[in-house]
Amino acid sequence: MQFERFSIAGPALIRPKMIGDSRGYFMEAFKADWFRETIEDVTFVQDNQSLSAETGTIRGLHYQKAPVAQGKLVRCLKGSIFDVAVDIRPGSETFGQWVGVTLTAAAGEQLWVPEGFAHGFCTLEPQTEVFYKVTNPYSREHDAGVAFDDPAIGVAWPIDLSKVILSDKDKVQPKLESLR
C-alpha cells in the first residue's frame, strides 16, 4: 500500500496495490499492523456502509464528541465520492481548514479521517456505496455536525449546490463558529 499526507496534519490518502488480470483484480484493502505502524495506532471497532441513490447527495459534515470521538477509514465500494475532512481540533493552527479527495470504487483509495475532524462526502454517481471503519461505535448522545456549506470552511464541493440532496439533520447543522 502507498499513502500520502496532506498539509493538514492527521488525514492520509491510502492507495492499495491492485493486481489485475482478465478475471478482474485482487487487493489488500486493510492490514491492521501496517495501518498501526504507518498511519496511526488505532483499533477499529465497527464497520458502516451507506448507499446513496442519487448523484449530488451530501452526507456530513459529521463527527462525534469526546469521549467517543471517531476516527474513520473511508472507502467507496461502488461509484465515486468527493470525500472531505475538516479540522475542528480546538487550538489547531489549521482549525477550519479542509482536505478533499475523490475516492472511486475502481481505484480503491481510502481516506483516513482521524479524531478531531468533521467528515463528509458528496456522491458523484448514482447508486454509490461507501464503507468505513470507525474507532468508536456510534453514539447518538455524542453525534454532532457542522454545516456542509459554511463559508468559514469553504469546501469546494464539485456539484451544483442548488440541487444538493441532504438529510433533515444535515439541513440544520450549526456553523463552524459554534465550535470555538
mmCIF file of N, CA and C in Angstrom, residues 39-161:
data_model
loop_
_atom_site.group_PDB
_atom_site.id
_atom_site.type_symbol
_atom_site.label_atom_id
_atom_site.label_comp_id
_atom_site.label_asym_id
_atom_site.label_seq_id
_atom_site.Cartn_x
_atom_site.Cartn_y
_atom_site.Cartn_z
ATOM 1 N N ILE A 39 0.179 4.619 9.577
ATOM 2 C CA ILE A 39 -0.791 5.716 9.570
ATOM 3 C C ILE A 39 -1.082 6.198 10.983
ATOM 4 N N GLU A 40 -1.684 5.364 11.810
ATOM 5 C CA GLU A 40 -1.991 5.749 13.191
ATOM 6 C C GLU A 40 -2.285 4.487 14.007
ATOM 7 N N ASP A 41 -1.878 4.519 15.257
ATOM 8 C CA ASP A 41 -2.066 3.372 16.150
ATOM 9 C C ASP A 41 -3.467 3.421 16.749
ATOM 10 N N VAL A 42 -4.431 2.860 16.020
ATOM 11 C CA VAL A 42 -5.828 2.832 16.450
ATOM 12 C C VAL A 42 -6.383 1.424 16.259
ATOM 13 N N THR A 43 -7.515 1.180 16.885
ATOM 14 C CA THR A 43 -8.241 -0.068 16.717
ATOM 15 C C THR A 43 -9.631 0.265 16.182
ATOM 16 N N PHE A 44 -10.020 -0.422 15.139
ATOM 17 C CA PHE A 44 -11.348 -0.222 14.572
ATOM 18 C C PHE A 44 -12.323 -1.179 15.245
ATOM 19 N N VAL A 45 -13.510 -0.642 15.602
ATOM 20 C CA VAL A 45 -14.469 -1.431 16.372
ATOM 21 C C VAL A 45 -15.807 -1.625 15.660
ATOM 22 N N GLN A 46 -16.021 -0.929 14.571
ATOM 23 C CA GLN A 46 -17.312 -1.021 13.884
ATOM 24 C C GLN A 46 -17.105 -0.694 12.419
ATOM 25 N N ASP A 47 -17.834 -1.396 11.547
ATOM 26 C CA ASP A 47 -17.854 -1.098 10.118
ATOM 27 C C ASP A 47 -19.229 -0.568 9.765
ATOM 28 N N ASN A 48 -19.255 0.480 8.933
ATOM 29 C CA ASN A 48 -20.511 1.086 8.486
ATOM 30 C C ASN A 48 -20.536 1.103 6.963
ATOM 31 N N GLN A 49 -21.731 1.072 6.403
ATOM 32 C CA GLN A 49 -21.887 1.132 4.960
ATOM 33 C C GLN A 49 -23.117 1.951 4.639
ATOM 34 N N SER A 50 -23.012 2.778 3.588
ATOM 35 C CA SER A 50 -24.172 3.563 3.157
ATOM 36 C C SER A 50 -24.350 3.435 1.653
ATOM 37 N N LEU A 51 -25.584 3.589 1.238
ATOM 38 C CA LEU A 51 -25.939 3.659 -0.176
ATOM 39 C C LEU A 51 -26.617 4.994 -0.401
ATOM 40 N N SER A 52 -26.148 5.735 -1.373
ATOM 41 C CA SER A 52 -26.793 6.988 -1.763
ATOM 42 C C SER A 52 -27.312 6.806 -3.183
ATOM 43 N N ALA A 53 -28.616 6.911 -3.338
ATOM 44 C CA ALA A 53 -29.253 6.611 -4.618
ATOM 45 C C ALA A 53 -28.950 7.650 -5.689
ATOM 46 N N GLU A 54 -28.812 8.915 -5.285
ATOM 47 C CA GLU A 54 -28.725 9.992 -6.271
ATOM 48 C C GLU A 54 -27.351 10.666 -6.272
ATOM 49 N N THR A 55 -26.919 11.068 -7.452
ATOM 50 C CA THR A 55 -25.745 11.931 -7.576
ATOM 51 C C THR A 55 -26.060 13.255 -6.884
ATOM 52 N N GLY A 56 -25.078 13.827 -6.195
ATOM 53 C CA GLY A 56 -25.301 15.099 -5.517
ATOM 54 C C GLY A 56 -25.812 14.969 -4.096
ATOM 55 N N THR A 57 -25.798 13.765 -3.558
ATOM 56 C CA THR A 57 -26.151 13.568 -2.155
ATOM 57 C C THR A 57 -24.942 13.934 -1.298
ATOM 58 N N ILE A 58 -25.155 14.782 -0.304
ATOM 59 C CA ILE A 58 -24.094 15.109 0.653
ATOM 60 C C ILE A 58 -24.474 14.512 1.993
ATOM 61 N N ARG A 59 -23.526 13.807 2.579
ATOM 62 C CA ARG A 59 -23.659 13.281 3.936
ATOM 63 C C ARG A 59 -22.552 13.934 4.753
ATOM 64 N N GLY A 60 -22.944 14.761 5.716
ATOM 65 C CA GLY A 60 -21.938 15.420 6.538
ATOM 66 C C GLY A 60 -22.160 16.908 6.569
ATOM 67 N N LEU A 61 -21.339 17.526 7.272
ATOM 68 C CA LEU A 61 -20.079 17.163 7.891
ATOM 69 C C LEU A 61 -20.333 16.674 9.318
ATOM 70 N N HIS A 62 -19.970 15.426 9.603
ATOM 71 C CA HIS A 62 -20.297 14.783 10.872
ATOM 72 C C HIS A 62 -19.053 14.486 11.693
ATOM 73 N N TYR A 63 -19.253 14.408 12.998
ATOM 74 C CA TYR A 63 -18.214 13.942 13.923
ATOM 75 C C TYR A 63 -18.898 13.512 15.205
ATOM 76 N N GLN A 64 -18.138 12.855 16.062
ATOM 77 C CA GLN A 64 -18.627 12.514 17.397
ATOM 78 C C GLN A 64 -17.751 13.219 18.421
ATOM 79 N N LYS A 65 -18.414 13.697 19.485
ATOM 80 C CA LYS A 65 -17.717 14.382 20.570
ATOM 81 C C LYS A 65 -17.054 13.369 21.505
ATOM 82 N N ALA A 66 -16.015 13.834 22.196
ATOM 83 C CA ALA A 66 -15.362 13.028 23.237
ATOM 84 C C ALA A 66 -16.396 12.711 24.304
ATOM 85 N N PRO A 67 -16.292 11.614 24.965
ATOM 86 C CA PRO A 67 -15.168 10.675 24.975
ATOM 87 C C PRO A 67 -15.260 9.571 23.923
ATOM 88 N N VAL A 68 -16.171 9.665 22.982
ATOM 89 C CA VAL A 68 -16.306 8.628 21.958
ATOM 90 C C VAL A 68 -16.085 9.201 20.558
ATOM 91 N N ALA A 69 -15.152 10.140 20.444
ATOM 92 C CA ALA A 69 -14.788 10.674 19.130
ATOM 93 C C ALA A 69 -14.376 9.511 18.227
ATOM 94 N N GLN A 70 -14.606 9.669 16.942
ATOM 95 C CA GLN A 70 -14.318 8.598 15.998
ATOM 96 C C GLN A 70 -13.249 9.005 14.998
ATOM 97 N N GLY A 71 -12.358 8.085 14.739
ATOM 98 C CA GLY A 71 -11.542 8.128 13.540
ATOM 99 C C GLY A 71 -12.253 7.270 12.512
ATOM 100 N N LYS A 72 -12.135 7.625 11.229
ATOM 101 C CA LYS A 72 -12.820 6.880 10.168
ATOM 102 C C LYS A 72 -11.852 6.567 9.035
ATOM 103 N N LEU A 73 -11.941 5.355 8.539
ATOM 104 C CA LEU A 73 -11.218 4.951 7.338
ATOM 105 C C LEU A 73 -12.276 4.700 6.271
ATOM 106 N N VAL A 74 -12.323 5.576 5.266
ATOM 107 C CA VAL A 74 -13.433 5.632 4.318
ATOM 108 C C VAL A 74 -13.003 5.105 2.954
ATOM 109 N N ARG A 75 -13.892 4.302 2.352
ATOM 110 C CA ARG A 75 -13.618 3.729 1.037
ATOM 111 C C ARG A 75 -14.916 3.659 0.253
ATOM 112 N N CYS A 76 -14.844 3.848 -1.031
ATOM 113 C CA CYS A 76 -16.007 3.782 -1.915
ATOM 114 C C CYS A 76 -16.055 2.394 -2.549
ATOM 115 N N LEU A 77 -17.166 1.684 -2.351
ATOM 116 C CA LEU A 77 -17.320 0.329 -2.882
ATOM 117 C C LEU A 77 -17.955 0.303 -4.272
ATOM 118 N N LYS A 78 -18.779 1.306 -4.549
ATOM 119 C CA LYS A 78 -19.455 1.391 -5.848
ATOM 120 C C LYS A 78 -19.638 2.857 -6.169
ATOM 121 N N GLY A 79 -19.289 3.264 -7.393
ATOM 122 C CA GLY A 79 -19.421 4.660 -7.778
ATOM 123 C C GLY A 79 -18.214 5.471 -7.377
ATOM 124 N N SER A 80 -18.454 6.737 -7.006
ATOM 125 C CA SER A 80 -17.363 7.625 -6.598
ATOM 126 C C SER A 80 -17.913 8.746 -5.727
ATOM 127 N N ILE A 81 -17.032 9.256 -4.881
ATOM 128 C CA ILE A 81 -17.395 10.346 -3.977
ATOM 129 C C ILE A 81 -16.278 11.380 -3.931
ATOM 130 N N PHE A 82 -16.656 12.584 -3.533
ATOM 131 C CA PHE A 82 -15.688 13.598 -3.131
ATOM 132 C C PHE A 82 -15.736 13.595 -1.613
ATOM 133 N N ASP A 83 -14.638 13.188 -0.990
ATOM 134 C CA ASP A 83 -14.586 12.958 0.445
ATOM 135 C C ASP A 83 -13.804 14.078 1.122
ATOM 136 N N VAL A 84 -14.321 14.563 2.258
ATOM 137 C CA VAL A 84 -13.781 15.766 2.906
ATOM 138 C C VAL A 84 -13.536 15.527 4.388
ATOM 139 N N ALA A 85 -12.418 16.055 4.876
ATOM 140 C CA ALA A 85 -12.112 16.082 6.309
ATOM 141 C C ALA A 85 -11.817 17.527 6.694
ATOM 142 N N VAL A 86 -12.493 18.026 7.740
ATOM 143 C CA VAL A 86 -12.342 19.408 8.203
ATOM 144 C C VAL A 86 -11.749 19.389 9.607
ATOM 145 N N ASP A 87 -10.676 20.106 9.800
ATOM 146 C CA ASP A 87 -10.013 20.181 11.104
ATOM 147 C C ASP A 87 -10.880 20.982 12.074
ATOM 148 N N ILE A 88 -11.344 20.323 13.134
ATOM 149 C CA ILE A 88 -12.136 21.008 14.175
ATOM 150 C C ILE A 88 -11.470 20.860 15.542
ATOM 151 N N ARG A 89 -10.162 20.601 15.524
ATOM 152 C CA ARG A 89 -9.427 20.444 16.779
ATOM 153 C C ARG A 89 -9.236 21.805 17.437
ATOM 154 N N PRO A 90 -9.726 21.971 18.672
ATOM 155 C CA PRO A 90 -9.551 23.249 19.365
ATOM 156 C C PRO A 90 -8.069 23.604 19.471
ATOM 157 N N GLY A 91 -7.741 24.834 19.153
ATOM 158 C CA GLY A 91 -6.358 25.289 19.251
ATOM 159 C C GLY A 91 -5.465 24.893 18.095
ATOM 160 N N SER A 92 -5.975 24.140 17.134
ATOM 161 C CA SER A 92 -5.162 23.720 15.992
ATOM 162 C C SER A 92 -4.845 24.919 15.099
ATOM 163 N N GLU A 93 -3.621 24.973 14.588
ATOM 164 C CA GLU A 93 -3.229 26.037 13.647
ATOM 165 C C GLU A 93 -4.014 25.952 12.343
ATOM 166 N N THR A 94 -4.573 24.780 12.050
ATOM 167 C CA THR A 94 -5.327 24.600 10.803
ATOM 168 C C THR A 94 -6.822 24.430 11.064
ATOM 169 N N PHE A 95 -7.290 24.904 12.225
ATOM 170 C CA PHE A 95 -8.713 24.822 12.561
ATOM 171 C C PHE A 95 -9.555 25.419 11.431
ATOM 172 N N GLY A 96 -10.569 24.670 11.001
ATOM 173 C CA GLY A 96 -11.470 25.144 9.952
ATOM 174 C C GLY A 96 -10.983 24.870 8.548
ATOM 175 N N GLN A 97 -9.754 24.403 8.390
ATOM 176 C CA GLN A 97 -9.251 24.070 7.060
ATOM 177 C C GLN A 97 -9.666 22.644 6.703
ATOM 178 N N TRP A 98 -9.694 22.364 5.422
ATOM 179 C CA TRP A 98 -10.183 21.076 4.959
ATOM 180 C C TRP A 98 -9.281 20.474 3.895
ATOM 181 N N VAL A 99 -9.385 19.158 3.759
ATOM 182 C CA VAL A 99 -8.787 18.435 2.646
ATOM 183 C C VAL A 99 -9.906 17.680 1.963
ATOM 184 N N GLY A 100 -9.788 17.517 0.665
ATOM 185 C CA GLY A 100 -10.795 16.782 -0.087
ATOM 186 C C GLY A 100 -10.148 15.964 -1.183
ATOM 187 N N VAL A 101 -10.642 14.752 -1.377
ATOM 188 C CA VAL A 101 -10.133 13.853 -2.411
ATOM 189 C C VAL A 101 -11.301 13.105 -3.040
ATOM 190 N N THR A 102 -11.107 12.693 -4.270
ATOM 191 C CA THR A 102 -12.081 11.827 -4.924
ATOM 192 C C THR A 102 -11.694 10.381 -4.655
ATOM 193 N N LEU A 103 -12.640 9.627 -4.140
ATOM 194 C CA LEU A 103 -12.455 8.196 -3.921
ATOM 195 C C LEU A 103 -13.345 7.451 -4.904
ATOM 196 N N THR A 104 -12.785 6.447 -5.561
ATOM 197 C CA THR A 104 -13.549 5.684 -6.538
ATOM 198 C C THR A 104 -13.507 4.203 -6.217
ATOM 199 N N ALA A 105 -14.565 3.520 -6.573
ATOM 200 C CA ALA A 105 -14.576 2.066 -6.418
ATOM 201 C C ALA A 105 -13.515 1.441 -7.313
ATOM 202 N N ALA A 106 -13.316 2.004 -8.492
ATOM 203 C CA ALA A 106 -12.379 1.431 -9.455
ATOM 204 C C ALA A 106 -10.938 1.423 -8.948
ATOM 205 N N ALA A 107 -10.524 2.466 -8.240
ATOM 206 C CA ALA A 107 -9.137 2.566 -7.777
ATOM 207 C C ALA A 107 -8.954 2.085 -6.341
ATOM 208 N N GLY A 108 -10.028 2.088 -5.542
ATOM 209 C CA GLY A 108 -9.957 1.561 -4.187
ATOM 210 C C GLY A 108 -9.274 2.448 -3.161
ATOM 211 N N GLU A 109 -9.078 3.727 -3.452
ATOM 212 C CA GLU A 109 -8.427 4.620 -2.495
ATOM 213 C C GLU A 109 -9.236 4.689 -1.209
ATOM 214 N N GLN A 110 -8.537 5.066 -0.114
ATOM 215 C CA GLN A 110 -9.189 5.233 1.176
ATOM 216 C C GLN A 110 -8.685 6.520 1.816
ATOM 217 N N LEU A 111 -9.572 7.196 2.517
ATOM 218 C CA LEU A 111 -9.189 8.400 3.249
ATOM 219 C C LEU A 111 -9.257 8.109 4.738
ATOM 220 N N TRP A 112 -8.147 8.354 5.432
ATOM 221 C CA TRP A 112 -8.115 8.266 6.889
ATOM 222 C C TRP A 112 -8.501 9.629 7.437
ATOM 223 N N VAL A 113 -9.570 9.660 8.243
ATOM 224 C CA VAL A 113 -10.073 10.874 8.883
ATOM 225 C C VAL A 113 -9.927 10.654 10.388
ATOM 226 N N PRO A 114 -8.898 11.241 11.019
ATOM 227 C CA PRO A 114 -8.683 10.988 12.443
ATOM 228 C C PRO A 114 -9.669 11.716 13.338
ATOM 229 N N GLU A 115 -9.676 11.343 14.612
ATOM 230 C CA GLU A 115 -10.458 12.086 15.601
ATOM 231 C C GLU A 115 -10.078 13.558 15.499
ATOM 232 N N GLY A 116 -11.048 14.426 15.790
ATOM 233 C CA GLY A 116 -10.786 15.856 15.716
ATOM 234 C C GLY A 116 -11.072 16.463 14.357
ATOM 235 N N PHE A 117 -11.664 15.672 13.482
ATOM 236 C CA PHE A 117 -12.032 16.142 12.147
ATOM 237 C C PHE A 117 -13.503 15.831 11.900
ATOM 238 N N ALA A 118 -14.198 16.784 11.283
ATOM 239 C CA ALA A 118 -15.542 16.520 10.781
ATOM 240 C C ALA A 118 -15.379 15.863 9.412
ATOM 241 N N HIS A 119 -16.282 14.959 9.090
ATOM 242 C CA HIS A 119 -16.182 14.208 7.841
ATOM 243 C C HIS A 119 -17.476 14.317 7.050
ATOM 244 N N GLY A 120 -17.337 14.403 5.750
ATOM 245 C CA GLY A 120 -18.495 14.389 4.877
ATOM 246 C C GLY A 120 -18.100 14.012 3.466
ATOM 247 N N PHE A 121 -19.091 13.650 2.673
ATOM 248 C CA PHE A 121 -18.809 13.347 1.275
ATOM 249 C C PHE A 121 -20.024 13.678 0.429
ATOM 250 N N CYS A 122 -19.774 13.871 -0.858
ATOM 251 C CA CYS A 122 -20.865 14.006 -1.820
ATOM 252 C C CYS A 122 -20.682 12.941 -2.889
ATOM 253 N N THR A 123 -21.807 12.430 -3.353
ATOM 254 C CA THR A 123 -21.764 11.384 -4.367
ATOM 255 C C THR A 123 -21.606 12.007 -5.749
ATOM 256 N N LEU A 124 -20.775 11.374 -6.555
ATOM 257 C CA LEU A 124 -20.505 11.837 -7.908
ATOM 258 C C LEU A 124 -21.190 10.962 -8.952
ATOM 259 N N GLU A 125 -21.803 9.870 -8.481
ATOM 260 C CA GLU A 125 -22.516 8.943 -9.356
ATOM 261 C C GLU A 125 -23.747 8.422 -8.612
ATOM 262 N N PRO A 126 -24.764 7.983 -9.350
ATOM 263 C CA PRO A 126 -25.922 7.378 -8.676
ATOM 264 C C PRO A 126 -25.552 6.008 -8.108
ATOM 265 N N GLN A 127 -26.325 5.574 -7.128
ATOM 266 C CA GLN A 127 -26.166 4.253 -6.515
ATOM 267 C C GLN A 127 -24.742 4.044 -5.966
ATOM 268 N N THR A 128 -24.253 5.059 -5.290
ATOM 269 C CA THR A 128 -22.901 4.999 -4.724
ATOM 270 C C THR A 128 -22.931 4.372 -3.337
ATOM 271 N N GLU A 129 -22.035 3.410 -3.130
ATOM 272 C CA GLU A 129 -21.912 2.742 -1.841
ATOM 273 C C GLU A 129 -20.580 3.121 -1.188
ATOM 274 N N VAL A 130 -20.660 3.479 0.094
ATOM 275 C CA VAL A 130 -19.482 3.882 0.856
ATOM 276 C C VAL A 130 -19.373 2.984 2.080
ATOM 277 N N PHE A 131 -18.158 2.583 2.373
ATOM 278 C CA PHE A 131 -17.864 1.704 3.502
ATOM 279 C C PHE A 131 -16.818 2.388 4.366
ATOM 280 N N TYR A 132 -17.022 2.385 5.667
ATOM 281 C CA TYR A 132 -15.988 2.951 6.527
ATOM 282 C C TYR A 132 -15.891 2.232 7.854
ATOM 283 N N LYS A 133 -14.650 2.143 8.300
ATOM 284 C CA LYS A 133 -14.325 1.568 9.592
ATOM 285 C C LYS A 133 -14.235 2.730 10.578
ATOM 286 N N VAL A 134 -14.672 2.517 11.827
ATOM 287 C CA VAL A 134 -14.604 3.574 12.839
ATOM 288 C C VAL A 134 -13.942 3.060 14.110
ATOM 289 N N THR A 135 -13.358 3.994 14.859
ATOM 290 C CA THR A 135 -12.604 3.643 16.061
ATOM 291 C C THR A 135 -13.444 3.645 17.330
ATOM 292 N N ASN A 136 -14.662 4.131 17.267
ATOM 293 C CA ASN A 136 -15.621 4.064 18.374
ATOM 294 C C ASN A 136 -16.996 3.813 17.787
ATOM 295 N N PRO A 137 -17.853 3.090 18.510
ATOM 296 C CA PRO A 137 -19.207 2.855 17.992
ATOM 297 C C PRO A 137 -20.026 4.142 17.969
ATOM 298 N N TYR A 138 -21.065 4.129 17.164
ATOM 299 C CA TYR A 138 -21.951 5.282 17.078
ATOM 300 C C TYR A 138 -22.589 5.570 18.431
ATOM 301 N N SER A 139 -22.677 6.852 18.770
ATOM 302 C CA SER A 139 -23.346 7.291 19.994
ATOM 303 C C SER A 139 -24.238 8.477 19.648
ATOM 304 N N ARG A 140 -25.536 8.278 19.702
ATOM 305 C CA ARG A 140 -26.485 9.358 19.394
ATOM 306 C C ARG A 140 -26.229 10.567 20.294
ATOM 307 N N GLU A 141 -25.901 10.303 21.549
ATOM 308 C CA GLU A 141 -25.666 11.364 22.527
ATOM 309 C C GLU A 141 -24.468 12.247 22.165
ATOM 310 N N HIS A 142 -23.501 11.692 21.441
ATOM 311 C CA HIS A 142 -22.272 12.418 21.102
ATOM 312 C C HIS A 142 -22.211 12.813 19.623
ATOM 313 N N ASP A 143 -23.263 12.500 18.885
ATOM 314 C CA ASP A 143 -23.334 12.804 17.464
ATOM 315 C C ASP A 143 -23.412 14.316 17.262
ATOM 316 N N ALA A 144 -22.612 14.845 16.338
ATOM 317 C CA ALA A 144 -22.594 16.286 16.087
ATOM 318 C C ALA A 144 -22.224 16.537 14.629
ATOM 319 N N GLY A 145 -22.340 17.791 14.227
ATOM 320 C CA GLY A 145 -22.002 18.128 12.853
ATOM 321 C C GLY A 145 -21.786 19.609 12.657
ATOM 322 N N VAL A 146 -21.361 19.939 11.457
ATOM 323 C CA VAL A 146 -21.112 21.314 11.021
ATOM 324 C C VAL A 146 -21.745 21.464 9.644
ATOM 325 N N ALA A 147 -22.251 22.635 9.334
ATOM 326 C CA ALA A 147 -22.897 22.890 8.042
ATOM 327 C C ALA A 147 -21.934 22.632 6.885
ATOM 328 N N PHE A 148 -22.379 21.827 5.938
ATOM 329 C CA PHE A 148 -21.548 21.472 4.785
ATOM 330 C C PHE A 148 -21.178 22.683 3.937
ATOM 331 N N ASP A 149 -22.024 23.719 3.974
ATOM 332 C CA ASP A 149 -21.824 24.887 3.113
ATOM 333 C C ASP A 149 -21.391 26.126 3.892
ATOM 334 N N ASP A 150 -20.825 25.928 5.066
ATOM 335 C CA ASP A 150 -20.374 27.057 5.880
ATOM 336 C C ASP A 150 -19.262 27.799 5.130
ATOM 337 N N PRO A 151 -19.462 29.078 4.822
ATOM 338 C CA PRO A 151 -18.428 29.824 4.091
ATOM 339 C C PRO A 151 -17.135 29.980 4.883
ATOM 340 N N ALA A 152 -17.195 29.850 6.204
ATOM 341 C CA ALA A 152 -15.974 29.920 7.007
ATOM 342 C C ALA A 152 -15.068 28.723 6.730
ATOM 343 N N ILE A 153 -15.638 27.631 6.260
ATOM 344 C CA ILE A 153 -14.846 26.455 5.876
ATOM 345 C C ILE A 153 -14.534 26.535 4.381
ATOM 346 N N GLY A 154 -15.554 26.756 3.578
ATOM 347 C CA GLY A 154 -15.358 26.965 2.145
ATOM 348 C C GLY A 154 -15.028 25.724 1.341
ATOM 349 N N VAL A 155 -15.631 24.589 1.692
ATOM 350 C CA VAL A 155 -15.390 23.387 0.893
ATOM 351 C C VAL A 155 -15.827 23.640 -0.543
ATOM 352 N N ALA A 156 -14.972 23.272 -1.484
ATOM 353 C CA ALA A 156 -15.262 23.430 -2.914
ATOM 354 C C ALA A 156 -15.904 22.137 -3.425
ATOM 355 N N TRP A 157 -17.166 21.943 -3.054
ATOM 356 C CA TRP A 157 -17.881 20.744 -3.482
ATOM 357 C C TRP A 157 -17.988 20.738 -5.009
ATOM 358 N N PRO A 158 -17.716 19.622 -5.672
ATOM 359 C CA PRO A 158 -17.723 19.585 -7.140
ATOM 360 C C PRO A 158 -19.095 19.266 -7.742
ATOM 361 N N ILE A 159 -20.144 19.822 -7.132
ATOM 362 C CA ILE A 159 -21.506 19.585 -7.611
ATOM 363 C C ILE A 159 -22.271 20.902 -7.570
ATOM 364 N N ASP A 160 -23.421 20.914 -8.183
ATOM 365 C CA ASP A 160 -24.300 22.081 -8.154
ATOM 366 C C ASP A 160 -25.018 22.111 -6.805
ATOM 367 N N LEU A 161 -24.646 23.050 -5.940
ATOM 368 C CA LEU A 161 -25.192 23.096 -4.588
ATOM 369 C C LEU A 161 -26.667 23.475 -4.555
#
